[in-house]
GROMACS .gro file of C-alpha atoms in nm:
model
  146
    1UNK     CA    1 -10.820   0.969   4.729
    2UNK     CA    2 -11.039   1.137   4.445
    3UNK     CA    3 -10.929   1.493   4.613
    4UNK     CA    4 -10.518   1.385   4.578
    5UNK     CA    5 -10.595   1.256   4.228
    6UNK     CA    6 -10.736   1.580   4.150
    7UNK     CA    7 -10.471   1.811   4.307
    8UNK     CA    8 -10.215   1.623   4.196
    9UNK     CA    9 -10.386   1.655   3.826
   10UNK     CA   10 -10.385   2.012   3.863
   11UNK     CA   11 -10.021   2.065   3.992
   12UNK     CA   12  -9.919   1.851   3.724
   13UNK     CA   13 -10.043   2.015   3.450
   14UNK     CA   14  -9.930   2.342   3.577
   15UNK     CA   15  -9.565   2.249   3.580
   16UNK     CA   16  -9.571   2.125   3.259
   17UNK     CA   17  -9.727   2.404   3.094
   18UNK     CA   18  -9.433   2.633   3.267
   19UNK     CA   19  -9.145   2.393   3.198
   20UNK     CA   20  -9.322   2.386   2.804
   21UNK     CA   21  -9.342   2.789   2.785
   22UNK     CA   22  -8.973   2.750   2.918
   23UNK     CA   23  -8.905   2.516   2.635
   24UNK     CA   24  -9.025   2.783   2.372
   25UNK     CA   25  -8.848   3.068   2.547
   26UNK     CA   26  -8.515   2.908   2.512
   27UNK     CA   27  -8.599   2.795   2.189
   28UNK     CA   28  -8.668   3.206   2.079
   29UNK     CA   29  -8.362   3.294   2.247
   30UNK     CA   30  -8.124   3.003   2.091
   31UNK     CA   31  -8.213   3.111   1.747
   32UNK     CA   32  -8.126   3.406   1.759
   33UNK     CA   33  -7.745   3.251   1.920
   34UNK     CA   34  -7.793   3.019   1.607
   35UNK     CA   35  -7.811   3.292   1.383
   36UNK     CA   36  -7.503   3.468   1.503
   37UNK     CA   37  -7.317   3.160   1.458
   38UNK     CA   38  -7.421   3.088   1.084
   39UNK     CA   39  -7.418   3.447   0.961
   40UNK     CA   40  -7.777   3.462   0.914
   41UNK     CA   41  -7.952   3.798   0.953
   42UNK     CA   42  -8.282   3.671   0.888
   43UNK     CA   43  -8.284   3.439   1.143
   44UNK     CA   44  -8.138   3.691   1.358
   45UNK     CA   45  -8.374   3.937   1.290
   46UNK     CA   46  -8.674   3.712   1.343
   47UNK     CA   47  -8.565   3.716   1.673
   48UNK     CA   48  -8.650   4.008   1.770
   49UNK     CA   49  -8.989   4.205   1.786
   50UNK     CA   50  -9.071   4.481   1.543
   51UNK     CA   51  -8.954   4.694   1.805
   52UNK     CA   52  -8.715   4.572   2.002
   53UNK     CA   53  -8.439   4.719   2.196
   54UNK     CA   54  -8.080   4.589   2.225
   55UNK     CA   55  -7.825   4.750   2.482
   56UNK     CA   56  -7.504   4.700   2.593
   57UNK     CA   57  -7.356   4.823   2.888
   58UNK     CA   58  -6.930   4.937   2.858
   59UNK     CA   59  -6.696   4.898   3.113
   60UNK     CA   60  -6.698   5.222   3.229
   61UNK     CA   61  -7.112   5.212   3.290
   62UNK     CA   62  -7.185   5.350   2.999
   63UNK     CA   63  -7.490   5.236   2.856
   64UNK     CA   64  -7.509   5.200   2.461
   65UNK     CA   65  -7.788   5.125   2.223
   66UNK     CA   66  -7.768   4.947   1.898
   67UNK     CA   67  -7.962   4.890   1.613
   68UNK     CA   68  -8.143   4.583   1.555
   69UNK     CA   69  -8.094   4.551   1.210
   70UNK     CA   70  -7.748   4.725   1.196
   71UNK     CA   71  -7.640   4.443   1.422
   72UNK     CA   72  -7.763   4.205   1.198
   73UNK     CA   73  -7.607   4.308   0.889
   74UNK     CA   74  -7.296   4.354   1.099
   75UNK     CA   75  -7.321   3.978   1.205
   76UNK     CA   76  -7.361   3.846   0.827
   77UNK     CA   77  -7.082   3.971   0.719
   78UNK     CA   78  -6.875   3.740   0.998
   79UNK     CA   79  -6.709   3.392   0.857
   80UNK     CA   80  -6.981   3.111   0.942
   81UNK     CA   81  -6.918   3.011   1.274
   82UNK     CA   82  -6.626   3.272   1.364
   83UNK     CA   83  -6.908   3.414   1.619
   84UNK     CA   84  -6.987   3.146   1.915
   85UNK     CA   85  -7.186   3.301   2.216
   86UNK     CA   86  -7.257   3.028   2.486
   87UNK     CA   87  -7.503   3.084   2.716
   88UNK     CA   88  -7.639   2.898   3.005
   89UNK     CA   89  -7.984   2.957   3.148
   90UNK     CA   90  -7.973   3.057   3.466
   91UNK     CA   91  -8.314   3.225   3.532
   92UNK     CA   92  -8.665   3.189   3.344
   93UNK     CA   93  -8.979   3.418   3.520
   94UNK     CA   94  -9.306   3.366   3.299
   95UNK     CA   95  -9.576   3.591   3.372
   96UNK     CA   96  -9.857   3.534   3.082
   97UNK     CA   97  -9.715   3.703   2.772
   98UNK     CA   98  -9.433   3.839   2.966
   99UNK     CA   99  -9.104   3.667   3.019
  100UNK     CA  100  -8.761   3.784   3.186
  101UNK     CA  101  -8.437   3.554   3.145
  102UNK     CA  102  -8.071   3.545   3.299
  103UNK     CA  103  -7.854   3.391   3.088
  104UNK     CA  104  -7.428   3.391   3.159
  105UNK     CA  105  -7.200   3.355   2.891
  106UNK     CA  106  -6.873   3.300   2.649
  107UNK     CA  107  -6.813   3.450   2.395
  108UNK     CA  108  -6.568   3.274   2.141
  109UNK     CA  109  -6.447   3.419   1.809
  110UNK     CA  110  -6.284   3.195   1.563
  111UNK     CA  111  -6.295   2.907   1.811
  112UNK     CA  112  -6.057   3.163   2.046
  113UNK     CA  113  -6.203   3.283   2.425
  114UNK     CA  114  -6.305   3.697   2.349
  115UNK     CA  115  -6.500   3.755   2.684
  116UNK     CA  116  -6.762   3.699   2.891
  117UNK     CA  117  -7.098   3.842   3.079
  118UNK     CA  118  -7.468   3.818   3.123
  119UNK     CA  119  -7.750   3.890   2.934
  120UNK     CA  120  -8.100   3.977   3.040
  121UNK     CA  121  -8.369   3.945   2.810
  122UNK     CA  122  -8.742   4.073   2.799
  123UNK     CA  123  -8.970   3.854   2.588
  124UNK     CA  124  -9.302   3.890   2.489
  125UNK     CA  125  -9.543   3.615   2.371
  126UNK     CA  126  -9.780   3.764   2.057
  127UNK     CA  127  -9.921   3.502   1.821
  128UNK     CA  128  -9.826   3.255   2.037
  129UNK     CA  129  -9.438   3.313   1.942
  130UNK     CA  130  -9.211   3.454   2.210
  131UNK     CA  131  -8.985   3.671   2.045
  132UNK     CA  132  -8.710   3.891   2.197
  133UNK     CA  133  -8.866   4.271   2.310
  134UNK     CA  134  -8.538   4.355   2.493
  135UNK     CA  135  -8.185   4.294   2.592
  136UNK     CA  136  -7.920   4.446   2.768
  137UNK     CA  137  -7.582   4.254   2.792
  138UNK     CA  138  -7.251   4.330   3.037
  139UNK     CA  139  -6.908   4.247   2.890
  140UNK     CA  140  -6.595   4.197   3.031
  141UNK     CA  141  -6.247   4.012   2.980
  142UNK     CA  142  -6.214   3.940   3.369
  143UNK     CA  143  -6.352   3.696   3.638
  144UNK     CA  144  -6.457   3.484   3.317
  145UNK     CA  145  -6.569   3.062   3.340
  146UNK     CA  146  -6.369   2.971   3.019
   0.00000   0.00000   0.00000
């Protein structure tokens, strides 16, 4: 009985320290959503790591790179919440200070449907904060969940 207690001690704890690192990662992730939403570069920004990457990929497979901070100052100039990107959280992997995400999404301007795709993020967990080391986003008007 003192063996089951044990194991089950030790799977507990283990499942809540992933579902809390989870917690966090979404957290990093939905400020950053948050930001967009409120015209906030700062928040935006804090995002992100010092040197983070942010890609897009056009319909025509064309991958394009944007500024960090470009895209931020692009976003405050927006109407507070004219920008709405829902996601959904499809797929968290944690490996230590590593973490790769899946998220689906809308994306509404001024409350109308604009399109839809998937992001994939890269985290990375320094200072115990995960902030946002990489993403690369599809976007298309097509095959959308509205």
């Amino acid at each position: 009985m003192k063996i089951f207690s044990l194991f089950f001690i030790l799977i507990s704890s283990s499942i809540f320290a992933q579902t809390s690192e989870e917690t966090l990662i979404k957290t990093s992730i939905n400020s950053l959503f948050d930001g967009m939403k409120t015209s906030d570069s700062t928040k935006i920004t804090k995002a992100f790591s010092k040197n983070a990457v942010l890609q897009t990929i056009t319909k025509n497979g064309e991958v394009k790179t944007e500024n960090i901070k470009d895209f931020a100052a692009s976003i405050s100039k927006a109407a507070k919440e004219s920008l709405d990107e829902r996601i959904s959280f499809s797929n968290i992997l944690i490996d230590g200070n590593l973490a790769s995400v899946w998220t689906p999404y809308g994306f509404y301007y001024q409350g109308k449907f604009s399109h839809c795709g998937v992001n994939s993020f890269q985290l990375v967990k320094a200072n115990n904060e995960w902030k946002i080391q990489y993403i690369i986003d599809t976007r298309r008007k097509d095959n959308c969940k509205k």
